[in-house]
PDB file of C-alpha atoms in Angstrom:
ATOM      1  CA  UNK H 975     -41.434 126.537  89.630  1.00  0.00           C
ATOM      2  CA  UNK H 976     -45.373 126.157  89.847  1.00  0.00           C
ATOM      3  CA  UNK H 977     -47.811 128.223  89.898  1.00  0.00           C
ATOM      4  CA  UNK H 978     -48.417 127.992  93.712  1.00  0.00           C
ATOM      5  CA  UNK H 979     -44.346 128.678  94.469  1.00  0.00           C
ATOM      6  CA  UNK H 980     -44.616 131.537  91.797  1.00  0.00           C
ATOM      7  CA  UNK H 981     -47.488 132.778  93.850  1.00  0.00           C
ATOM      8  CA  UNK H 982     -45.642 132.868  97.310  1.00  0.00           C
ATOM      9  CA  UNK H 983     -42.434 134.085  96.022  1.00  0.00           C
ATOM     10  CA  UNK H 984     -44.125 136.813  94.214  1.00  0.00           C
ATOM     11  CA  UNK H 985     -46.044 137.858  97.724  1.00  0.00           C
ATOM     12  CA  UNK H 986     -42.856 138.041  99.687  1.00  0.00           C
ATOM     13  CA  UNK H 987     -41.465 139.934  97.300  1.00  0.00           C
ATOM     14  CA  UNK H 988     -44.545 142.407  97.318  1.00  0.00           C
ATOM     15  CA  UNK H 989     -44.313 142.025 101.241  1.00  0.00           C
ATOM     16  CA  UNK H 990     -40.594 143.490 101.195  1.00  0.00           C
ATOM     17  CA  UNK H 991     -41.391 146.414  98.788  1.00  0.00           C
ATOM     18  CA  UNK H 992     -44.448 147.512 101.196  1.00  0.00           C
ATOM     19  CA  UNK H 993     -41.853 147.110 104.387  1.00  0.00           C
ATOM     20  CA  UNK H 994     -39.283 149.172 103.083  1.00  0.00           C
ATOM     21  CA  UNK H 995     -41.429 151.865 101.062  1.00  0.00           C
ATOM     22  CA  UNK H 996     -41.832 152.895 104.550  1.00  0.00           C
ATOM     23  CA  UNK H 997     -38.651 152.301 105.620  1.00  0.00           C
ATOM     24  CA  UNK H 998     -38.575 150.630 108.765  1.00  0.00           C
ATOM     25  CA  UNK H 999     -34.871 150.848 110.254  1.00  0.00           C
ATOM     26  CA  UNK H1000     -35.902 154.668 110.962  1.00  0.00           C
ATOM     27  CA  UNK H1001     -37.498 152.918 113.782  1.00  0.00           C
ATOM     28  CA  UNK H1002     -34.174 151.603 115.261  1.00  0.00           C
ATOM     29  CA  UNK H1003     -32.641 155.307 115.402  1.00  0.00           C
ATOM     30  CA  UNK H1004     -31.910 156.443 118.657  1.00  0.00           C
ATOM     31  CA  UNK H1005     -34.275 158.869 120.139  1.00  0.00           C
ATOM     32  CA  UNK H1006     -32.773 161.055 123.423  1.00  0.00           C
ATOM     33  CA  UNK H1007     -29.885 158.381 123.806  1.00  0.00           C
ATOM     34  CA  UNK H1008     -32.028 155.176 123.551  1.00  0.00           C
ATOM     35  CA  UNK H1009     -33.451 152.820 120.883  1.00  0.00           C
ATOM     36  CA  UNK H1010     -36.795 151.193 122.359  1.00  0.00           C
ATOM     37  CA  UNK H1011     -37.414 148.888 120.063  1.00  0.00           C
ATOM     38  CA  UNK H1012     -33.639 147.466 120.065  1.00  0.00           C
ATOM     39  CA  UNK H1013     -34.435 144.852 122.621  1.00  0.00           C
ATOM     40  CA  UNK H1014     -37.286 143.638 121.292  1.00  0.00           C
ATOM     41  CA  UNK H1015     -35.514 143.785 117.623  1.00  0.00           C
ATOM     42  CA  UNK H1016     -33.142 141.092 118.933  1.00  0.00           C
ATOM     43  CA  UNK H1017     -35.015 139.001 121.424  1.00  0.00           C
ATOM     44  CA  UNK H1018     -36.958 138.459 117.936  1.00  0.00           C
ATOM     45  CA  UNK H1019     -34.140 137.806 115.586  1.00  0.00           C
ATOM     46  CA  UNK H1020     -32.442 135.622 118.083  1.00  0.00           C
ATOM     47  CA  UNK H1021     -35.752 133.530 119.202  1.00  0.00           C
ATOM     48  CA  UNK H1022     -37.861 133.238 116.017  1.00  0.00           C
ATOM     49  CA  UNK H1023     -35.204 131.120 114.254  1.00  0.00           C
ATOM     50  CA  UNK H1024     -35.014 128.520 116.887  1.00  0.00           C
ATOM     51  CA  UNK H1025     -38.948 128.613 117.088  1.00  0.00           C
ATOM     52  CA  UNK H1026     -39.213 127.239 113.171  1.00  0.00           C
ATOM     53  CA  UNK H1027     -36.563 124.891 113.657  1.00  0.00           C
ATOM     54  CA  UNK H1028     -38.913 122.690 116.503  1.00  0.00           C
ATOM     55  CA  UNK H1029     -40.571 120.799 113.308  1.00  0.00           C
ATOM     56  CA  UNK H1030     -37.326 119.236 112.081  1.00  0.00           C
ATOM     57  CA  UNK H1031     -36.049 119.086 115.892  1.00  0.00           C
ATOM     58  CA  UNK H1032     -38.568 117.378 117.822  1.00  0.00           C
ATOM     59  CA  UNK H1033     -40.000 115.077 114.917  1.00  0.00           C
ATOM     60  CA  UNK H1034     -43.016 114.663 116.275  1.00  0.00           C
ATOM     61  CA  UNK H1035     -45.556 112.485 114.529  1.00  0.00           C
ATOM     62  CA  UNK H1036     -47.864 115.575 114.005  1.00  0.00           C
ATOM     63  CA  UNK H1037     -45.416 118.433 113.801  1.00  0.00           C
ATOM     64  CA  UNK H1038     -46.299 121.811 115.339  1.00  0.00           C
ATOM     65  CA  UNK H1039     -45.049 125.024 114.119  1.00  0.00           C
ATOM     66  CA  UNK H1040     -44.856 127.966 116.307  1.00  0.00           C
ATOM     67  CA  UNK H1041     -45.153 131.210 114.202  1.00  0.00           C
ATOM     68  CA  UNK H1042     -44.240 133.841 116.310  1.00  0.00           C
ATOM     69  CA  UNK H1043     -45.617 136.222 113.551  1.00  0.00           C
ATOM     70  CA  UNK H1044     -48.440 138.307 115.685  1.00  0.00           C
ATOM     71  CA  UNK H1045     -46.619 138.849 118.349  1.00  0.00           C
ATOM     72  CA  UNK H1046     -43.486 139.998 116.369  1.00  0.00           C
ATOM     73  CA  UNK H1047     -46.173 142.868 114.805  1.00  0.00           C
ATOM     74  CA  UNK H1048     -47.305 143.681 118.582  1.00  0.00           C
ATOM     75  CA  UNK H1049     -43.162 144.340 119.221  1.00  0.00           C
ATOM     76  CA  UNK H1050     -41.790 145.468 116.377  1.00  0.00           C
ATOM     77  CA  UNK H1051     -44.522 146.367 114.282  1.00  0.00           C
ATOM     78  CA  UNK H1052     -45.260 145.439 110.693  1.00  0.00           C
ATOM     79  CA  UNK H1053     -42.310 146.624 108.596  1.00  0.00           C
ATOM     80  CA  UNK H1054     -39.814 145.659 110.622  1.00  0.00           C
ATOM     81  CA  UNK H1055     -41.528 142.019 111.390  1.00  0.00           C
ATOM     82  CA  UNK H1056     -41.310 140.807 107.350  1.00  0.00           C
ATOM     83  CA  UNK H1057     -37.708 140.831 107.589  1.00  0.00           C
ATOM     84  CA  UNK H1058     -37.342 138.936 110.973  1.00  0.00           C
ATOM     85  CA  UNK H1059     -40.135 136.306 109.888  1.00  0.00           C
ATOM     86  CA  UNK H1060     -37.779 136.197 106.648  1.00  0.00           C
ATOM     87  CA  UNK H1061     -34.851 135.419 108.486  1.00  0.00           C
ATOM     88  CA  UNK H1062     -36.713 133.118 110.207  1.00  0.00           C
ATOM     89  CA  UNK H1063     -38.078 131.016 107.731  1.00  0.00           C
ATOM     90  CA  UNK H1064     -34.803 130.954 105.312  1.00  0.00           C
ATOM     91  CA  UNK H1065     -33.299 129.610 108.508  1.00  0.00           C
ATOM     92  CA  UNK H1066     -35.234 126.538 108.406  1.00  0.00           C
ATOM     93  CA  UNK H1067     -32.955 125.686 105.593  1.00  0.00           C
ATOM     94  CA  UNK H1068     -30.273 124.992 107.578  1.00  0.00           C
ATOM     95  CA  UNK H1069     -32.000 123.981 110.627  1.00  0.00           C
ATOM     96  CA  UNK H1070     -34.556 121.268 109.258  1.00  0.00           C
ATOM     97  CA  UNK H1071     -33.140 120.706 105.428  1.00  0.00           C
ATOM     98  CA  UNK H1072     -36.027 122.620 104.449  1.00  0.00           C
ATOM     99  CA  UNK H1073     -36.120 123.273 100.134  1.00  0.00           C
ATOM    100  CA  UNK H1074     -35.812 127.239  99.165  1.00  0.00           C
ATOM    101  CA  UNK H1075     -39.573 126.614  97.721  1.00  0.00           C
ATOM    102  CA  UNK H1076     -40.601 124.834 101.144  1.00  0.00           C
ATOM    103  CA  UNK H1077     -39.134 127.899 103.005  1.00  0.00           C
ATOM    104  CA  UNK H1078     -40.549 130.693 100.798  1.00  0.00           C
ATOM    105  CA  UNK H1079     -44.438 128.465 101.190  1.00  0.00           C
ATOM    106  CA  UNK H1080     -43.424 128.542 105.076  1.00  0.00           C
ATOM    107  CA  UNK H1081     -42.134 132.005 105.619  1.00  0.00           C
ATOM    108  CA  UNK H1082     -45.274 133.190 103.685  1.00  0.00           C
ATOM    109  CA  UNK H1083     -47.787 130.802 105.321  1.00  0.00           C
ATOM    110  CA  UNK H1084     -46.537 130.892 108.869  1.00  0.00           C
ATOM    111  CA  UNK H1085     -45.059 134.709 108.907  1.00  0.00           C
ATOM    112  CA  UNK H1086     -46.019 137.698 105.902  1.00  0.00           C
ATOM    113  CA  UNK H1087     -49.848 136.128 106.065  1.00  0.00           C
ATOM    114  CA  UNK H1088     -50.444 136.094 109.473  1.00  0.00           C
ATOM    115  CA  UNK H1089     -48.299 139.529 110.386  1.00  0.00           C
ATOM    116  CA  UNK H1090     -50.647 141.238 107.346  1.00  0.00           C
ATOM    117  CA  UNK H1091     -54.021 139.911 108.574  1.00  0.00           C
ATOM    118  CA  UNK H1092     -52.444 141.086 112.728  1.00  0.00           C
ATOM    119  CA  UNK H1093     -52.101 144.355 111.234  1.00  0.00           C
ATOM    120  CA  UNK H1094     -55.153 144.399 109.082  1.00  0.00           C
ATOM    121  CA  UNK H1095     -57.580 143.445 111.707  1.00  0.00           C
ATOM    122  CA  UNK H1096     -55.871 145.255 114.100  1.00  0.00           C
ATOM    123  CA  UNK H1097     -56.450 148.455 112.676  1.00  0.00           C
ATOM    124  CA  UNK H1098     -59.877 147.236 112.098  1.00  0.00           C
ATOM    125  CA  UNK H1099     -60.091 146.802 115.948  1.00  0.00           C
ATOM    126  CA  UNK H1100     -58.850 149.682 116.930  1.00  0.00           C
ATOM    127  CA  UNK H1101     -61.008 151.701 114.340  1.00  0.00           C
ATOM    128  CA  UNK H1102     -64.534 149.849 115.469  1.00  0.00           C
ATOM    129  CA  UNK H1103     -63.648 149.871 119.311  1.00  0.00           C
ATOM    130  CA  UNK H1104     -61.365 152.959 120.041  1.00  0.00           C
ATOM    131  CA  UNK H1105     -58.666 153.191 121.577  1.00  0.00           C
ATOM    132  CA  UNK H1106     -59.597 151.343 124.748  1.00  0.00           C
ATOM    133  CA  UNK H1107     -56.584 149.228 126.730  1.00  0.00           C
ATOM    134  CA  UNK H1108     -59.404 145.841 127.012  1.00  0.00           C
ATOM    135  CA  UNK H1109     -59.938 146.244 123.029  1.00  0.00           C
ATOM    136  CA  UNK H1110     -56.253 146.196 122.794  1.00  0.00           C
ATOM    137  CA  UNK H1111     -55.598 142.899 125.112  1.00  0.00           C
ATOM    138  CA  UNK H1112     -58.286 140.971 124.095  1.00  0.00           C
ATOM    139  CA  UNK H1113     -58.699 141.950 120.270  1.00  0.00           C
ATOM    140  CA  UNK H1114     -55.290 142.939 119.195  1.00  0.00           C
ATOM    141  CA  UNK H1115     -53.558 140.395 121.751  1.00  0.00           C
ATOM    142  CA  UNK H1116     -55.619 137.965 121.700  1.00  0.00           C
ATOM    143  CA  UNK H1117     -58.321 137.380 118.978  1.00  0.00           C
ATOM    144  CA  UNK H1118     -56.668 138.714 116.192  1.00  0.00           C
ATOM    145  CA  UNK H1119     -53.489 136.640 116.389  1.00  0.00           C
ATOM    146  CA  UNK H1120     -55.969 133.735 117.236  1.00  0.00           C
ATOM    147  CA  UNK H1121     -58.130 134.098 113.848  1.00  0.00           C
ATOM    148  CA  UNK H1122     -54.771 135.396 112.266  1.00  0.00           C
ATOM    149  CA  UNK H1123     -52.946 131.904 113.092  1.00  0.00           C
ATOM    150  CA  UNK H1124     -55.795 129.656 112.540  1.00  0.00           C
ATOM    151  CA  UNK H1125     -57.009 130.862 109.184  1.00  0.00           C
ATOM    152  CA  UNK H1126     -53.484 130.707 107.422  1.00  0.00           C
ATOM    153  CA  UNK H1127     -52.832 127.342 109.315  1.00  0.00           C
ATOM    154  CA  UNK H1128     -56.490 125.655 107.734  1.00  0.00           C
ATOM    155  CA  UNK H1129     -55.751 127.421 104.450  1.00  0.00           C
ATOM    156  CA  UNK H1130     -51.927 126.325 103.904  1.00  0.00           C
ATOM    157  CA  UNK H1131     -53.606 122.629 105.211  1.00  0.00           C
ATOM    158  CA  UNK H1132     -56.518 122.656 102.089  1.00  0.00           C
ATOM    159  CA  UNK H1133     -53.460 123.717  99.941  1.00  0.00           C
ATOM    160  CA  UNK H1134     -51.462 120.586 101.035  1.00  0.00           C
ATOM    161  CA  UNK H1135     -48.110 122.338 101.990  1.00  0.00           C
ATOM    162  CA  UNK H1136     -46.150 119.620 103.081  1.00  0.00           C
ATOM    163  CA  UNK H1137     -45.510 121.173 107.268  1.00  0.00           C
ATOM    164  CA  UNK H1138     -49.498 120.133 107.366  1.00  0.00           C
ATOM    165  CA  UNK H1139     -50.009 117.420 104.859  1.00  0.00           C
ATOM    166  CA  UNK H1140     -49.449 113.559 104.965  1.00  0.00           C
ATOM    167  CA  UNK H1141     -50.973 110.528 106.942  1.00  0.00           C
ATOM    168  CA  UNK H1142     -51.683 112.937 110.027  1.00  0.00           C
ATOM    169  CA  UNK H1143     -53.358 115.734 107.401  1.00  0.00           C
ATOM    170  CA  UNK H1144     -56.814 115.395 109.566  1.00  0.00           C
ATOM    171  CA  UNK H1145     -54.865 115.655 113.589  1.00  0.00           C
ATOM    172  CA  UNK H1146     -52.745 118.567 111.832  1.00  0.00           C
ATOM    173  CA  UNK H1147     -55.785 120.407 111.120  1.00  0.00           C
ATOM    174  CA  UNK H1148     -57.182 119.704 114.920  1.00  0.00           C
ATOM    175  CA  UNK H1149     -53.418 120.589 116.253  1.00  0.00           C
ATOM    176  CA  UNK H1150     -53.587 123.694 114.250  1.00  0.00           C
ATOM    177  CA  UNK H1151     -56.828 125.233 115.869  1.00  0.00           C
ATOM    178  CA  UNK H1152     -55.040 124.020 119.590  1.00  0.00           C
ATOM    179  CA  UNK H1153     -51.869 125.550 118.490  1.00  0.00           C
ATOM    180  CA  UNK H1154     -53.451 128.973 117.174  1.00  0.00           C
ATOM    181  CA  UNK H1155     -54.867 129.329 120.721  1.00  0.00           C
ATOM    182  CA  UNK H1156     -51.920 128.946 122.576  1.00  0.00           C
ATOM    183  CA  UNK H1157     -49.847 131.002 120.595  1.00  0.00           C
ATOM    184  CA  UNK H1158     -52.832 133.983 120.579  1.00  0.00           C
ATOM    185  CA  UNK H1159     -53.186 133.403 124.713  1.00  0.00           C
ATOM    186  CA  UNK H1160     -48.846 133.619 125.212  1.00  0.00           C
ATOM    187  CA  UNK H1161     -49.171 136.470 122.770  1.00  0.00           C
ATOM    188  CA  UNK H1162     -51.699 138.371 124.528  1.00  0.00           C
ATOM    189  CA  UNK H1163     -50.360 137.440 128.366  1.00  0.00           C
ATOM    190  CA  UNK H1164     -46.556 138.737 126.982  1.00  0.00           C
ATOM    191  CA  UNK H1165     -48.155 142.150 125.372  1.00  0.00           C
ATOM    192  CA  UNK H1166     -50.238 142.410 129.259  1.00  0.00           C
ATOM    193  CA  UNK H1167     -46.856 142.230 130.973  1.00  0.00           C
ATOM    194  CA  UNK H1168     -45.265 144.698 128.776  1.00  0.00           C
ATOM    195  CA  UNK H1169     -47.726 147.049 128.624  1.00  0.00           C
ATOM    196  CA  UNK H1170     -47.638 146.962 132.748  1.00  0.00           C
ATOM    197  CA  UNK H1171     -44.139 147.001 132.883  1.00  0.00           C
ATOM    198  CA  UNK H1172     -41.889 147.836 129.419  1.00  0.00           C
ATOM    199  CA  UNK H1173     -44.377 149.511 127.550  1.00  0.00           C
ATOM    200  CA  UNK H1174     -42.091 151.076 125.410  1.00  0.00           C
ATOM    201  CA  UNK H1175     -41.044 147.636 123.922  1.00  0.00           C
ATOM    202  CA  UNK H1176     -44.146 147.335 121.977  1.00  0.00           C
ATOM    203  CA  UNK H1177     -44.935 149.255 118.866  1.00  0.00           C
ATOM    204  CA  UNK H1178     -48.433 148.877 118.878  1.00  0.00           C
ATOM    205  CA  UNK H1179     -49.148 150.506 121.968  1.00  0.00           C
ATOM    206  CA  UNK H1180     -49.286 153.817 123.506  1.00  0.00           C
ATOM    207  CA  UNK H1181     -49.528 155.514 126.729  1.00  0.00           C
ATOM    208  CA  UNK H1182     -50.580 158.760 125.185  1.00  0.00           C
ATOM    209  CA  UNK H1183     -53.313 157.193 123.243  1.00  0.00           C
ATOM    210  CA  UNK H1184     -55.001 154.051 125.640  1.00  0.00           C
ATOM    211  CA  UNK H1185     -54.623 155.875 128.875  1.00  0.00           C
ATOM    212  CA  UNK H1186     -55.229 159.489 127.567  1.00  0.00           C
ATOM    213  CA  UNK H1187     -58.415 160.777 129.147  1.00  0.00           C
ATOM    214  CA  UNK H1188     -61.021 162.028 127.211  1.00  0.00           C
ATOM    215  CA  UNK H1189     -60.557 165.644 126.222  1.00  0.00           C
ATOM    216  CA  UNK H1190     -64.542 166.382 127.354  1.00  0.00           C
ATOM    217  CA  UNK H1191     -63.399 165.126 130.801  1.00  0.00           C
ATOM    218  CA  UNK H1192     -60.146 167.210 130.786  1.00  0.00           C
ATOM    219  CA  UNK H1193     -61.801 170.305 129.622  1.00  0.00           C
ATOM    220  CA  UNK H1194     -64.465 169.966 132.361  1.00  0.00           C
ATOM    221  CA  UNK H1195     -62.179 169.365 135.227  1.00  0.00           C
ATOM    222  CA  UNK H1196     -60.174 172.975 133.762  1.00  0.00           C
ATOM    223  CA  UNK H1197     -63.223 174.738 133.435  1.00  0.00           C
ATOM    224  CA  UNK H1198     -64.634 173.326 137.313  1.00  0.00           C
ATOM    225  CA  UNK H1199     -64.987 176.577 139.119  1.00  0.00           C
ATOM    226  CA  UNK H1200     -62.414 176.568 142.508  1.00  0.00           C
ATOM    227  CA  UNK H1201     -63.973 176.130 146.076  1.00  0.00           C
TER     228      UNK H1201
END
């Protein structure tokens, strides 16, 4: 094993022991007879797999990877997204004939990189802007995932990972940057629509803090003398 395979095995294994310090499956437990985050738990586990296998699948002449990896942390949040994106990129093993080095470099790459710099920035967004719903859609949703997806994408192409390397190394890098946008504009339009309509299926979200007036406003309208 090289250096650079010691490197990514060593950073999903520091990427577990961070998830579970916190212990994530406490956020599976049912609370007053339901588990929120079930569904989008296993819409994950059963769609991210068969989003890593469309490399080996489609074999395309520039092939495009779909991470999934931001909008897993917008669902599921952090902890529980390592292990899905884990499961997802072990999978390619058996779905593309992928190496166990090749699918450590792509579940680190493509899933524990991106899902750390969505939760990284995200906090940073939410810390800078407030908790406003707009900062939320278009910076968590949207921009995050976007520099998120890109950045990982151009760095795993300088480090000539073999899913963006070859003949087609210069379209990859242009397919990348097209990619990362589409990805970051599904991810925001799928957190819009459940924050409208299932906003309970996202982690990263809540009622009680984006649509919670502010207490100067509340304690005004209490204190507005009766006519």
């Amino acid at each position: 094993m090289d250096a650079g395979a010691a490197t990514e095995a060593t950073l999903l294994a520091l990427a577990w022991m961070a998830a579970f310090a916190v212990r994530p499956w406490r956020l599976l437990r049912p609370h007053q007879g339901q588990v929120p985050l079930a569904t989008p738990f296993l819409a994950c586990l059963t769609v991210l797999p068969w989003l890593w296998a469309w490399p080996g699948l489609a074999a395309l002449p520039v092939p495009l990877h779909w991470s999934g990896a931001p909008l897993a942390v917008l669902l599921v949040g952090w902890p529980l997204a390592i292990p899905l994106l884990t499961v997802a990129g072990f999978s390619t093993m058996a779905s593309t004939g992928a190496s166990l080095a090749e699918a450590i470099a792509l579940t680190v790459w493509s899933g524990v990189l991106p899902a750390t710099l969505v939760l990284v920035m995200g906090h940073a967004v939410r810390k800078t802007l407030g908790a406003n719903p707009v900062a939320y859609m278009l910076g968590r949703a949207f921009l995050v995932p976007l520099l998120a997806l890109g950045g990982c994408g151009l760095a795993a192409s300088l480090l000539g990972h073999g899913w963006v390397s070859g003949a087609a190394g210069e379209l990859q890098r242009i397919a990348i940057a097209l990619l990362a946008m589409g990805e970051a504009s599904w991810s925001c339009a799928i957190a819009s629509l459940l924050v409208a309509w299932r906003p309970q299926w996202l982690a990263t979200w809540s009622e009680g803090l984006y649509l919670a007036r502010p207490a100067r406003a509340r304690m005004q309208r209490v204190q507005r003398p009766h006519r």
